[in-house]
CSV table of C-alpha atoms and ligand atoms in Angstrom, one decimal:
chain,number,residue,atom,x,y,z
H,42,MET,CA,21.9,83.2,-36.8
H,43,ASP,CA,19.9,80.1,-37.6
H,44,ASN,CA,23.1,78.5,-38.7
H,45,MET,CA,24.7,79.3,-35.3
H,46,ARG,CA,21.9,77.5,-33.4
H,47,HIS,CA,22.9,74.2,-35.0
H,48,PRO,CA,26.6,74.5,-35.5
H,49,HIS,CA,28.2,71.6,-37.3
H,50,PRO,CA,30.7,69.9,-34.9
H,51,THR,CA,33.6,70.4,-37.4
H,52,GLY,CA,32.5,74.0,-38.1
H,53,ASP,CA,34.9,76.9,-38.2
H,54,LEU,CA,35.8,77.7,-34.5
H,55,SER,CA,37.4,81.0,-35.4
H,56,ALA,CA,33.9,82.4,-36.0
H,57,LEU,CA,33.3,82.0,-32.3
H,58,ALA,CA,35.8,84.7,-31.4
H,59,LYS,CA,33.9,87.1,-33.5
H,60,ALA,CA,30.4,86.0,-32.2
H,61,ASP,CA,28.3,88.5,-30.2
H,62,PRO,CA,27.5,87.6,-26.5
H,63,GLN,CA,23.9,86.6,-27.4
H,64,THR,CA,25.1,84.0,-29.8
H,65,LEU,CA,27.6,82.7,-27.3
H,66,GLN,CA,24.9,82.4,-24.7
H,67,ASN,CA,22.7,80.4,-27.1
H,68,LEU,CA,25.6,78.1,-27.9
H,69,TYR,CA,26.3,77.5,-24.2
H,70,ALA,CA,22.7,76.6,-23.5
H,71,LEU,CA,22.8,74.2,-26.5
H,72,TYR,CA,25.9,72.6,-25.1
H,73,ASN,CA,24.3,72.2,-21.7
H,74,GLU,CA,21.2,70.7,-23.1
H,75,ASN,CA,23.1,68.1,-25.2
H,76,THR,CA,25.4,67.2,-22.3
H,77,GLU,CA,22.4,66.5,-20.2
H,78,LYS,CA,20.9,64.4,-22.9
H,79,LEU,CA,24.1,62.4,-23.2
H,80,ARG,CA,24.3,61.9,-19.5
H,81,LEU,CA,20.7,60.5,-19.4
H,82,ALA,CA,21.4,58.2,-22.3
H,83,PHE,CA,24.5,57.0,-20.5
H,84,GLU,CA,22.6,56.4,-17.3
H,85,ARG,CA,20.0,54.4,-19.2
H,86,LEU,CA,22.6,52.3,-20.9
H,87,GLU,CA,24.4,51.6,-17.6
H,88,LYS,CA,21.1,50.6,-15.9
H,89,ARG,CA,20.4,48.2,-18.8
H,90,PHE,CA,23.9,46.7,-18.4
H,91,ARG,CA,23.3,46.2,-14.7
H,92,GLU,CA,19.9,44.6,-15.4
H,93,ILE,CA,21.2,42.1,-18.0
H,94,ASP,CA,24.2,41.2,-15.9
H,95,PRO,CA,24.3,37.4,-16.2
H,96,TYR,CA,24.8,37.1,-12.5
H,97,ASN,CA,21.4,38.7,-11.8
H,98,ILE,CA,19.7,36.5,-14.3
H,99,TYR,CA,21.5,33.5,-12.9
H,100,ASN,CA,20.2,34.3,-9.4
H,101,SER,CA,16.7,35.5,-10.4
H,102,ILE,CA,15.5,32.5,-12.4
H,103,THR,CA,13.2,30.1,-10.5
H,104,GLU,CA,15.0,27.1,-11.8
H,105,ALA,CA,17.9,25.6,-9.9
H,106,LEU,CA,21.0,26.0,-12.0
H,107,ILE,CA,24.1,24.1,-11.0
H,108,THR,CA,27.3,23.7,-12.9
H,109,LEU,CA,29.9,21.0,-12.4
H,110,ASP,CA,33.5,20.5,-13.5
H,111,GLN,CA,34.8,17.4,-15.2
H,112,GLU,CA,35.1,15.7,-11.9
H,113,GLU,CA,31.5,16.4,-11.1
H,114,LYS,CA,32.5,18.9,-8.4
H,115,ILE,CA,30.1,21.9,-7.9
H,116,LEU,CA,31.4,25.0,-9.7
H,117,THR,CA,28.3,27.2,-9.2
H,118,PHE,CA,25.0,26.9,-7.3
H,119,ASN,CA,22.4,29.6,-7.8
H,120,SER,CA,19.8,31.1,-5.3
H,121,ALA,CA,17.0,28.8,-6.6
H,122,ALA,CA,19.2,25.8,-6.0
H,123,GLU,CA,19.8,26.9,-2.5
H,124,LYS,CA,16.1,27.2,-1.9
H,125,ILE,CA,15.0,24.0,-3.6
H,126,PHE,CA,17.7,21.8,-2.1
H,127,GLY,CA,17.9,23.6,1.3
H,128,LEU,CA,21.7,24.0,1.0
H,129,ARG,CA,24.0,27.0,1.0
H,130,GLU,CA,26.2,27.9,-2.0
H,131,ARG,CA,29.3,28.3,0.2
H,132,ASP,CA,28.9,24.8,1.7
H,133,VAL,CA,28.7,23.0,-1.6
H,134,ILE,CA,31.2,24.8,-3.8
H,135,ASP,CA,34.0,22.5,-4.8
H,136,GLN,CA,32.2,19.5,-3.2
H,137,PRO,CA,31.2,16.4,-5.2
H,138,PHE,CA,27.7,16.7,-6.6
H,139,ARG,CA,26.8,13.1,-5.7
H,140,ASP,CA,27.6,13.7,-2.0
H,141,CYS,CA,25.7,17.1,-1.8
H,142,LEU,CA,22.7,16.0,-3.8
H,143,PRO,CA,22.4,12.2,-3.5
H,144,VAL,CA,18.7,12.3,-4.7
H,145,CYS,CA,20.1,13.5,-8.1
H,146,ALA,CA,23.0,11.0,-8.4
H,147,ALA,CA,21.0,8.3,-10.3
H,148,SER,CA,19.8,10.8,-12.9
H,149,LEU,CA,23.3,12.3,-13.5
H,150,ALA,CA,24.7,8.8,-13.8
H,151,ASP,CA,22.0,7.9,-16.4
H,152,TYR,CA,22.8,11.1,-18.3
H,153,ARG,CA,26.5,10.3,-18.3
H,154,PHE,CA,25.7,6.8,-19.5
H,155,SER,CA,23.3,7.8,-22.3
H,156,GLY,CA,25.0,11.1,-23.2
H,157,SER,CA,21.7,12.3,-24.6
H,158,THR,CA,21.0,16.1,-24.5
H,159,GLU,CA,17.3,15.2,-24.9
H,160,ASN,CA,17.1,14.0,-21.4
H,161,ARG,CA,14.4,14.7,-18.8
H,162,TYR,CA,14.3,13.2,-15.4
H,163,GLU,CA,11.7,13.3,-12.7
H,164,ILE,CA,13.3,13.5,-9.2
H,165,THR,CA,11.3,13.2,-6.1
H,166,PHE,CA,12.3,13.6,-2.5
H,167,ARG,CA,11.1,15.1,0.8
H,168,ASP,CA,12.3,18.5,2.0
H,169,GLU,CA,13.4,19.2,5.5
H,170,ARG,CA,9.8,19.8,6.6
H,171,GLY,CA,8.9,16.4,5.1
H,172,ASP,CA,6.9,17.8,2.2
H,173,PRO,CA,7.2,16.0,-1.1
H,174,VAL,CA,9.2,17.8,-3.8
H,175,VAL,CA,8.9,16.9,-7.5
H,176,LEU,CA,11.6,18.2,-9.8
H,177,ARG,CA,12.2,17.9,-13.5
H,178,GLY,CA,15.9,17.6,-14.1
H,179,ARG,CA,17.8,18.2,-17.3
H,180,TYR,CA,21.6,17.9,-17.9
H,181,SER,CA,23.7,19.3,-20.7
H,182,PRO,CA,27.4,19.9,-21.4
H,183,LEU,CA,29.0,23.0,-19.9
H,184,LEU,CA,31.0,24.6,-22.7
H,185,ASP,CA,33.7,27.3,-22.6
H,186,ARG,CA,34.0,30.3,-25.0
H,187,ASP,CA,35.6,28.1,-27.6
H,188,GLY,CA,32.9,25.4,-27.4
H,189,VAL,CA,35.1,23.0,-25.5
H,190,GLU,CA,33.3,20.8,-22.9
H,191,ILE,CA,34.5,21.7,-19.4
H,192,GLY,CA,31.8,20.1,-17.3
H,193,THR,CA,28.1,19.7,-16.9
H,194,THR,CA,25.1,22.1,-16.5
H,195,CYS,CA,22.2,20.8,-14.4
H,196,LEU,CA,18.8,22.5,-14.5
H,197,PHE,CA,16.0,21.6,-12.1
H,198,THR,CA,12.5,22.9,-12.4
H,199,ASP,CA,10.2,22.6,-9.3
H,200,LEU,CA,7.0,20.9,-10.3
H,201,SER,CA,5.7,20.4,-6.7
H,202,LEU,CA,3.1,23.2,-6.8
H,203,GLU,CA,1.9,22.2,-10.2
H,204,ARG,CA,1.5,18.6,-9.0
H,205,LEU,CA,-0.3,19.6,-5.9
H,206,LEU,CA,-2.8,21.7,-7.8
H,207,GLU,CA,-3.3,18.9,-10.3
H,208,GLU,CA,-4.0,16.4,-7.5
H,209,LYS,CA,-6.4,18.9,-5.9
H,210,ALA,CA,-8.3,19.3,-9.1
H,211,ARG,CA,-8.4,15.5,-9.6
H,212,ARG,CA,-9.7,15.0,-6.1
H,213,ALA,CA,-12.3,17.7,-6.5
H,214,GLY,CA,-13.4,16.1,-9.8
H,215,ARG,CA,-13.7,12.7,-8.1
H,216,LEU,CA,-15.8,14.1,-5.3
H,217,THR,CA,-18.1,15.8,-7.7
H,218,ALA,CA,-18.4,12.6,-9.8
H,219,LEU,CA,-19.2,10.7,-6.6
H,220,GLY,CA,-21.9,13.2,-5.6
H,221,GLU,CA,-23.4,13.0,-9.0
H,222,LEU,CA,-23.3,9.3,-8.9
H,223,ALA,CA,-25.1,9.1,-5.5
H,224,ALA,CA,-27.7,11.6,-6.7
H,225,GLY,CA,-28.2,9.5,-9.9
H,226,VAL,CA,-28.6,6.3,-8.0
H,227,ALA,CA,-31.1,7.8,-5.6
H,228,HIS,CA,-33.1,9.1,-8.5
H,229,GLU,CA,-33.0,5.8,-10.3
H,230,MET,CA,-34.1,3.9,-7.3
H,231,ARG,CA,-36.9,6.2,-6.5
H,232,ASN,CA,-39.0,5.3,-9.6
H,233,PRO,CA,-39.2,1.6,-9.0
H,234,LEU,CA,-39.7,2.1,-5.3
H,235,THR,CA,-42.5,4.5,-5.8
H,236,THR,CA,-44.2,2.1,-8.2
H,237,ILE,CA,-43.8,-0.8,-5.8
H,238,ARG,CA,-45.2,1.2,-3.0
H,239,GLY,CA,-48.2,2.3,-5.0
H,240,TYR,CA,-49.1,-1.3,-5.8
H,241,LEU,CA,-48.6,-2.5,-2.2
H,242,GLN,CA,-50.9,0.3,-1.0
H,243,ILE,CA,-53.9,-0.8,-3.1
H,244,LEU,CA,-53.2,-4.5,-2.6
H,245,PRO,CA,-55.5,-5.0,0.4
H,246,ALA,CA,-58.4,-3.5,-1.4
H,247,CYS,CA,-57.8,-5.5,-4.6
H,248,LYS,CA,-56.4,-8.7,-3.4
H,249,ASP,CA,-59.4,-10.7,-4.8
H,250,ASP,CA,-59.2,-9.1,-8.2
H,251,GLU,CA,-57.4,-11.7,-10.4
H,252,GLY,CA,-56.6,-9.2,-13.1
H,253,PHE,CA,-55.0,-6.9,-10.6
H,254,ILE,CA,-53.0,-9.6,-9.0
H,255,GLN,CA,-51.7,-10.6,-12.4
H,256,GLU,CA,-50.7,-7.0,-13.2
H,257,PHE,CA,-49.4,-6.5,-9.6
H,258,SER,CA,-46.9,-9.4,-9.9
H,259,GLU,CA,-45.8,-8.6,-13.4
H,260,ASN,CA,-45.0,-5.0,-12.5
H,261,LEU,CA,-43.5,-5.8,-9.2
H,262,ILE,CA,-41.1,-8.3,-10.9
H,263,ARG,CA,-40.2,-5.8,-13.6
H,264,GLU,CA,-39.4,-3.0,-11.0
H,265,ILE,CA,-37.4,-5.4,-8.8
H,266,ASP,CA,-35.5,-6.6,-11.9
H,267,ARG,CA,-34.7,-3.0,-12.6
H,268,LEU,CA,-33.4,-2.4,-9.1
H,269,THR,CA,-31.3,-5.6,-9.4
H,270,ARG,CA,-29.8,-4.4,-12.7
H,271,LEU,CA,-29.0,-1.1,-11.2
H,272,THR,CA,-27.2,-2.7,-8.2
H,273,ASP,CA,-25.4,-5.1,-10.5
H,274,ASP,CA,-24.1,-2.2,-12.6
H,275,MET,CA,-23.1,-0.2,-9.5
H,276,LEU,CA,-21.3,-3.2,-8.1
H,277,ASN,CA,-19.4,-3.7,-11.4
H,278,MET,CA,-18.4,-0.1,-11.3
H,279,ALA,CA,-17.0,-0.3,-7.8
H,280,LYS,CA,-15.1,-3.5,-8.4
H,281,PRO,CA,-11.3,-2.8,-8.6
H,282,ILE,CA,-9.4,-4.5,-11.4
H,283,SER,CA,-6.8,-7.1,-10.7
H,284,PRO,CA,-3.2,-5.9,-11.3
H,285,GLU,CA,-2.0,-9.2,-12.8
H,286,LEU,CA,-3.8,-9.8,-16.0
H,287,PRO,CA,-3.5,-12.8,-18.4
H,288,VAL,CA,-3.0,-12.3,-22.1
H,289,GLU,CA,-6.2,-13.0,-24.1
H,290,SER,CA,-7.1,-12.7,-27.8
H,291,MET,CA,-9.6,-9.9,-28.3
H,292,SER,CA,-11.3,-11.6,-31.2
H,293,ALA,CA,-11.7,-14.8,-29.2
H,294,VAL,CA,-13.4,-12.8,-26.5
H,295,VAL,CA,-15.7,-11.2,-29.0
H,296,LEU,CA,-16.6,-14.5,-30.6
H,297,ASP,CA,-17.3,-15.9,-27.1
H,298,THR,CA,-19.6,-12.9,-26.4
H,299,LEU,CA,-21.4,-13.3,-29.7
H,300,HIS,CA,-22.0,-17.0,-28.9
H,301,PHE,CA,-24.7,-16.2,-26.4
H,302,LEU,CA,-26.0,-13.0,-28.1
H,303,ALA,CA,-26.4,-14.6,-31.5
H,304,ASP,CA,-29.9,-15.9,-30.9
H,305,GLN,CA,-31.1,-12.4,-30.0
H,306,PHE,CA,-29.6,-11.0,-33.1
H,307,THR,CA,-31.2,-13.6,-35.3
H,308,ALA,CA,-34.6,-13.1,-33.5
H,309,ARG,CA,-34.5,-9.5,-34.5
H,310,GLY,CA,-33.4,-10.2,-38.1
H,311,ILE,CA,-30.1,-8.4,-37.6
H,312,ARG,CA,-27.3,-9.4,-39.8
H,313,LEU,CA,-23.9,-9.8,-38.1
H,314,ARG,CA,-20.6,-9.7,-39.8
H,315,VAL,CA,-17.3,-10.4,-38.0
H,316,GLY,CA,-14.1,-9.3,-39.7
H,317,GLU,CA,-10.9,-11.2,-39.8
H,318,ASP,CA,-8.4,-10.7,-37.0
H,319,ARG,CA,-4.9,-11.2,-38.5
H,320,ASP,CA,-2.9,-10.4,-35.4
H,321,GLY,CA,-5.2,-12.2,-32.9
H,322,SER,CA,-5.1,-8.9,-31.0
H,323,PRO,CA,-3.4,-10.2,-27.8
H,324,VAL,CA,-4.3,-8.0,-24.9
H,325,ARG,CA,-3.7,-8.2,-21.1
H,326,MET,CA,-7.2,-8.2,-19.8
H,327,ASP,CA,-9.8,-9.2,-17.2
H,328,ARG,CA,-11.8,-11.3,-19.7
H,329,ASP,CA,-15.1,-11.1,-17.9
H,330,ARG,CA,-15.0,-7.3,-17.8
H,331,ILE,CA,-13.9,-6.9,-21.4
H,332,LYS,CA,-16.8,-9.2,-22.3
H,333,GLN,CA,-19.1,-6.9,-20.4
H,334,VAL,CA,-17.8,-4.0,-22.6
H,335,MET,CA,-18.6,-5.9,-25.8
H,336,ILE,CA,-22.0,-7.0,-24.5
H,337,ASN,CA,-22.8,-3.3,-23.7
H,338,LEU,CA,-21.8,-2.1,-27.2
H,339,LEU,CA,-23.5,-5.0,-29.0
H,340,VAL,CA,-26.7,-4.7,-27.0
H,341,ASN,CA,-26.7,-0.9,-27.6
H,342,ALA,CA,-26.3,-1.5,-31.3
H,343,MET,CA,-29.1,-4.1,-31.3
H,344,GLU,CA,-31.4,-1.8,-29.4
H,345,ALA,CA,-30.6,1.1,-31.7
H,346,ILE,CA,-31.3,-0.5,-35.0
H,347,GLY,CA,-34.3,-2.6,-34.3
H,348,GLU,CA,-35.4,-4.7,-37.3
H,349,ASN,CA,-33.3,-5.5,-40.4
H,350,GLY,CA,-30.2,-3.8,-39.3
H,351,GLU,CA,-26.6,-4.7,-39.7
H,352,VAL,CA,-23.8,-4.9,-37.2
H,353,GLU,CA,-20.2,-5.3,-38.2
H,354,ILE,CA,-17.2,-6.0,-35.9
H,355,ARG,CA,-13.7,-5.3,-37.2
H,356,PHE,CA,-10.3,-5.9,-35.8
H,357,SER,CA,-7.1,-4.0,-36.6
H,358,ARG,CA,-4.0,-2.6,-34.9
H,359,ARG,CA,-2.9,1.0,-34.7
H,360,LEU,CA,0.1,3.0,-33.3
H,361,GLU,CA,-1.2,5.7,-31.0
H,362,LYS,CA,0.2,8.2,-28.6
H,363,MET,CA,-1.6,8.3,-25.2
H,364,ASP,CA,0.0,11.6,-24.2
H,365,GLU,CA,2.8,14.0,-25.2
H,366,ASN,CA,5.6,12.6,-23.0
H,367,GLN,CA,5.1,8.9,-23.9
H,368,PRO,CA,6.4,7.1,-27.0
H,369,PRO,CA,3.6,5.8,-29.2
H,370,ARG,CA,2.4,2.2,-28.5
H,371,THR,CA,0.5,-0.4,-30.4
H,372,PHE,CA,-3.2,-0.8,-29.6
H,373,ALA,CA,-5.6,-3.6,-30.6
H,374,VAL,CA,-8.6,-1.9,-32.1
H,375,THR,CA,-12.1,-3.4,-32.0
H,376,GLU,CA,-14.8,-1.6,-33.9
H,377,VAL,CA,-18.5,-2.1,-33.5
H,378,VAL,CA,-20.3,-0.5,-36.4
H,379,ASP,CA,-24.1,-0.4,-36.8
H,380,ASN,CA,-26.4,1.1,-39.5
H,381,GLY,CA,-28.9,2.4,-36.9
H,382,PRO,CA,-30.3,5.9,-36.5
H,383,GLY,CA,-27.1,7.4,-35.2
H,384,ILE,CA,-26.6,9.8,-32.2
H,385,PRO,CA,-27.4,13.5,-32.5
H,386,PRO,CA,-24.4,15.8,-31.8
H,387,HIS,CA,-25.9,17.3,-28.6
H,388,TRP,CA,-26.1,13.8,-27.1
H,389,LEU,CA,-22.7,12.6,-28.2
H,390,ASP,CA,-20.7,14.1,-25.4
H,391,ARG,CA,-23.2,12.9,-22.8
H,392,ILE,CA,-23.6,9.2,-23.7
H,393,PHE,CA,-20.7,8.2,-21.5
H,394,ASP,CA,-22.2,10.0,-18.4
H,395,PRO,CA,-23.6,7.8,-15.8
H,396,PHE,CA,-27.4,7.6,-16.0
H,397,PHE,CA,-27.6,9.3,-19.4
H,398,THR,CA,-30.2,7.2,-21.3
H,399,THR,CA,-32.7,7.8,-24.0
H,400,LYS,CA,-34.5,4.5,-23.4
H,401,ASP,CA,-37.6,3.9,-21.2
H,402,THR,CA,-36.0,1.0,-19.5
H,403,GLY,CA,-32.3,2.0,-19.8
H,404,THR,CA,-30.1,2.5,-16.8
H,405,GLY,CA,-27.6,4.8,-18.7
H,406,LEU,CA,-24.8,2.9,-17.0
H,407,GLY,CA,-23.7,0.7,-19.9
H,408,LEU,CA,-21.3,3.1,-21.6
H,409,ALA,CA,-20.1,4.7,-18.4
H,410,LEU,CA,-19.1,1.3,-17.1
H,411,SER,CA,-17.5,0.3,-20.4
H,412,HIS,CA,-15.5,3.5,-20.5
H,413,ARG,CA,-14.2,2.9,-17.0
H,414,ILE,CA,-13.3,-0.7,-17.7
H,415,VAL,CA,-11.4,0.2,-20.9
H,416,GLU,CA,-9.6,3.0,-19.1
H,417,GLU,CA,-8.6,0.7,-16.3
H,418,HIS,CA,-7.0,-1.5,-19.0
H,419,GLY,CA,-4.9,1.5,-20.2
H,420,GLY,CA,-7.1,2.0,-23.3
H,421,PHE,CA,-9.8,4.2,-24.5
H,422,ILE,CA,-13.2,4.2,-26.3
H,423,ARG,CA,-14.2,6.5,-29.1
H,424,VAL,CA,-17.4,7.1,-30.9
H,425,ASP,CA,-18.2,8.4,-34.3
H,426,SER,CA,-21.8,9.0,-35.2
H,427,ALA,CA,-24.2,11.2,-37.0
H,428,PRO,CA,-28.0,11.1,-37.3
H,429,GLY,CA,-29.0,8.8,-40.2
H,430,GLU,CA,-25.4,7.5,-40.7
H,431,GLY,CA,-25.2,4.8,-38.1
H,432,THR,CA,-22.8,4.6,-35.2
H,433,ARG,CA,-19.2,3.3,-34.8
H,434,PHE,CA,-17.6,2.6,-31.4
H,435,TRP,CA,-13.9,1.9,-31.3
H,436,VAL,CA,-12.3,0.2,-28.3
H,437,LEU,CA,-8.5,0.6,-28.2
H,438,LEU,CA,-6.6,-1.6,-25.8
H,439,PRO,CA,-2.8,-1.8,-25.4
H,440,MET,CA,-1.5,-4.8,-27.4
H,441,ALA,CA,0.4,-7.2,-25.1
H,442,GLU,CA,4.2,-7.2,-25.8
H,443,GLY,CA,6.0,-10.0,-27.5
J,582,LIG,P1,-28.6,2.6,-21.9
J,582,LIG,O1,-28.3,1.5,-22.9
J,582,LIG,O2,-29.0,2.0,-20.6
J,582,LIG,O3,-29.5,3.7,-22.3
J,582,LIG,P2,-25.8,3.3,-22.3
J,582,LIG,O4,-24.8,3.9,-21.4
J,582,LIG,O5,-25.5,1.9,-22.8
J,582,LIG,O6,-27.2,3.3,-21.5
J,582,LIG,O7,-26.1,4.2,-23.5
J,582,LIG,C1,-26.4,5.6,-23.3
J,582,LIG,C2,-27.2,6.1,-24.5
J,582,LIG,O8,-26.3,6.2,-25.6
J,582,LIG,C3,-28.3,5.3,-25.0
J,582,LIG,O9,-29.5,5.5,-24.3
J,582,LIG,C4,-28.5,5.8,-26.5
J,582,LIG,O10,-29.2,7.0,-26.5
J,582,LIG,C5,-27.0,6.1,-26.8
J,582,LIG,N1,-26.4,5.0,-27.7
J,582,LIG,C6,-25.5,4.1,-27.3
J,582,LIG,N2,-25.2,3.3,-28.3
J,582,LIG,C7,-25.8,3.7,-29.3
J,582,LIG,C8,-25.9,3.2,-30.7
J,582,LIG,N3,-25.2,2.2,-31.2
J,582,LIG,N4,-26.7,3.9,-31.6
J,582,LIG,C9,-27.5,4.9,-31.1
J,582,LIG,N5,-27.5,5.4,-29.9
J,582,LIG,C10,-26.7,4.8,-29.0
J,583,LIG,MG1,-26.8,0.2,-22.9
């Protein structure tokens, strides 16, 4: 009986003739059950085939996929291509690619010329509503089943939304920075103004007190100097950089800066060492502003180490990648190293913030300003410091070509 419920497919069929009705009924039920299972399995399989039909994939992807024949006439044009370029498949099939999509003609020509499969083009145009569209285009050979090249495959990814969001985030960031800056300036101006007001208020009562007048004028001058320094720094920060910059030697600029800082270093008993600059570090720069950066770094070092310290300036060159998509380029590196107290880790990521200062008379604008100047030159500033181990600032500026 048990044997009958699971008959082997190649089992002896003559046994069926002798089987009793109950056994036959069981067999029939089993047959029905298995047929149903098979039907379901078949349905699932069919559905999967429908789903992975290349045609569905081709029209569901969000990238515009276009194929061209050897004469650059359009063979296929998927749904995303219709949407992105605002054209209909039936209007462009068999038409020359360059006529249908003139905005892509230059990139296709470049791909044809270079023949590189590692290509990546940025294509921008305005859609029929006048909105800017940014595409990343890639071209590759279209191959047949035997791997023979029969045309070109063009793939375009729409980056417009991504770009829009990036721009929005940047703008929001700028507005926040502006708000913070305004709040900082207001705060910084309030202190000297309050002091000046206080003195002026008691002036009538004390105008015959010589000691007071002495103190009055000293403090007034100090506070007004502070306001002047603040406005100078603010103005420097707002000044745009000129687009046409002459090539100057970084080490020459540093020596120039040291020329008028040397006395202050000597007066404080600080030893100064300047390394050799074998390359001369030619950099396209606004000389006065780069000098401003060096003054800020050197004065900070001087203020940090106090007596009997040592400051060293070193020059070198270094190959560095600014971001993923750019080839590496050569930077002129200027290091300012001091053996002062160093910067605690919890301050390290704040020292470039406007108005961050740990000094009584500091403005906290020196490093913020330096950072901005160096960035405007296409470079960057880094810092390496630990308490008790001194501080090292590196200024990297793109080396001038040739
Ligand atoms: P300020 O000099 O007016 O304080 P900066 O922007 O020049 O403003 O510097 C910000 C802060 O960074 C300083 O107050 C100090 O705490 C820290 N700092 C900068 N350079 C050094 C250095 N070489 N050694 C130790 N601390 C430093
Ligand atoms: Mg400073």
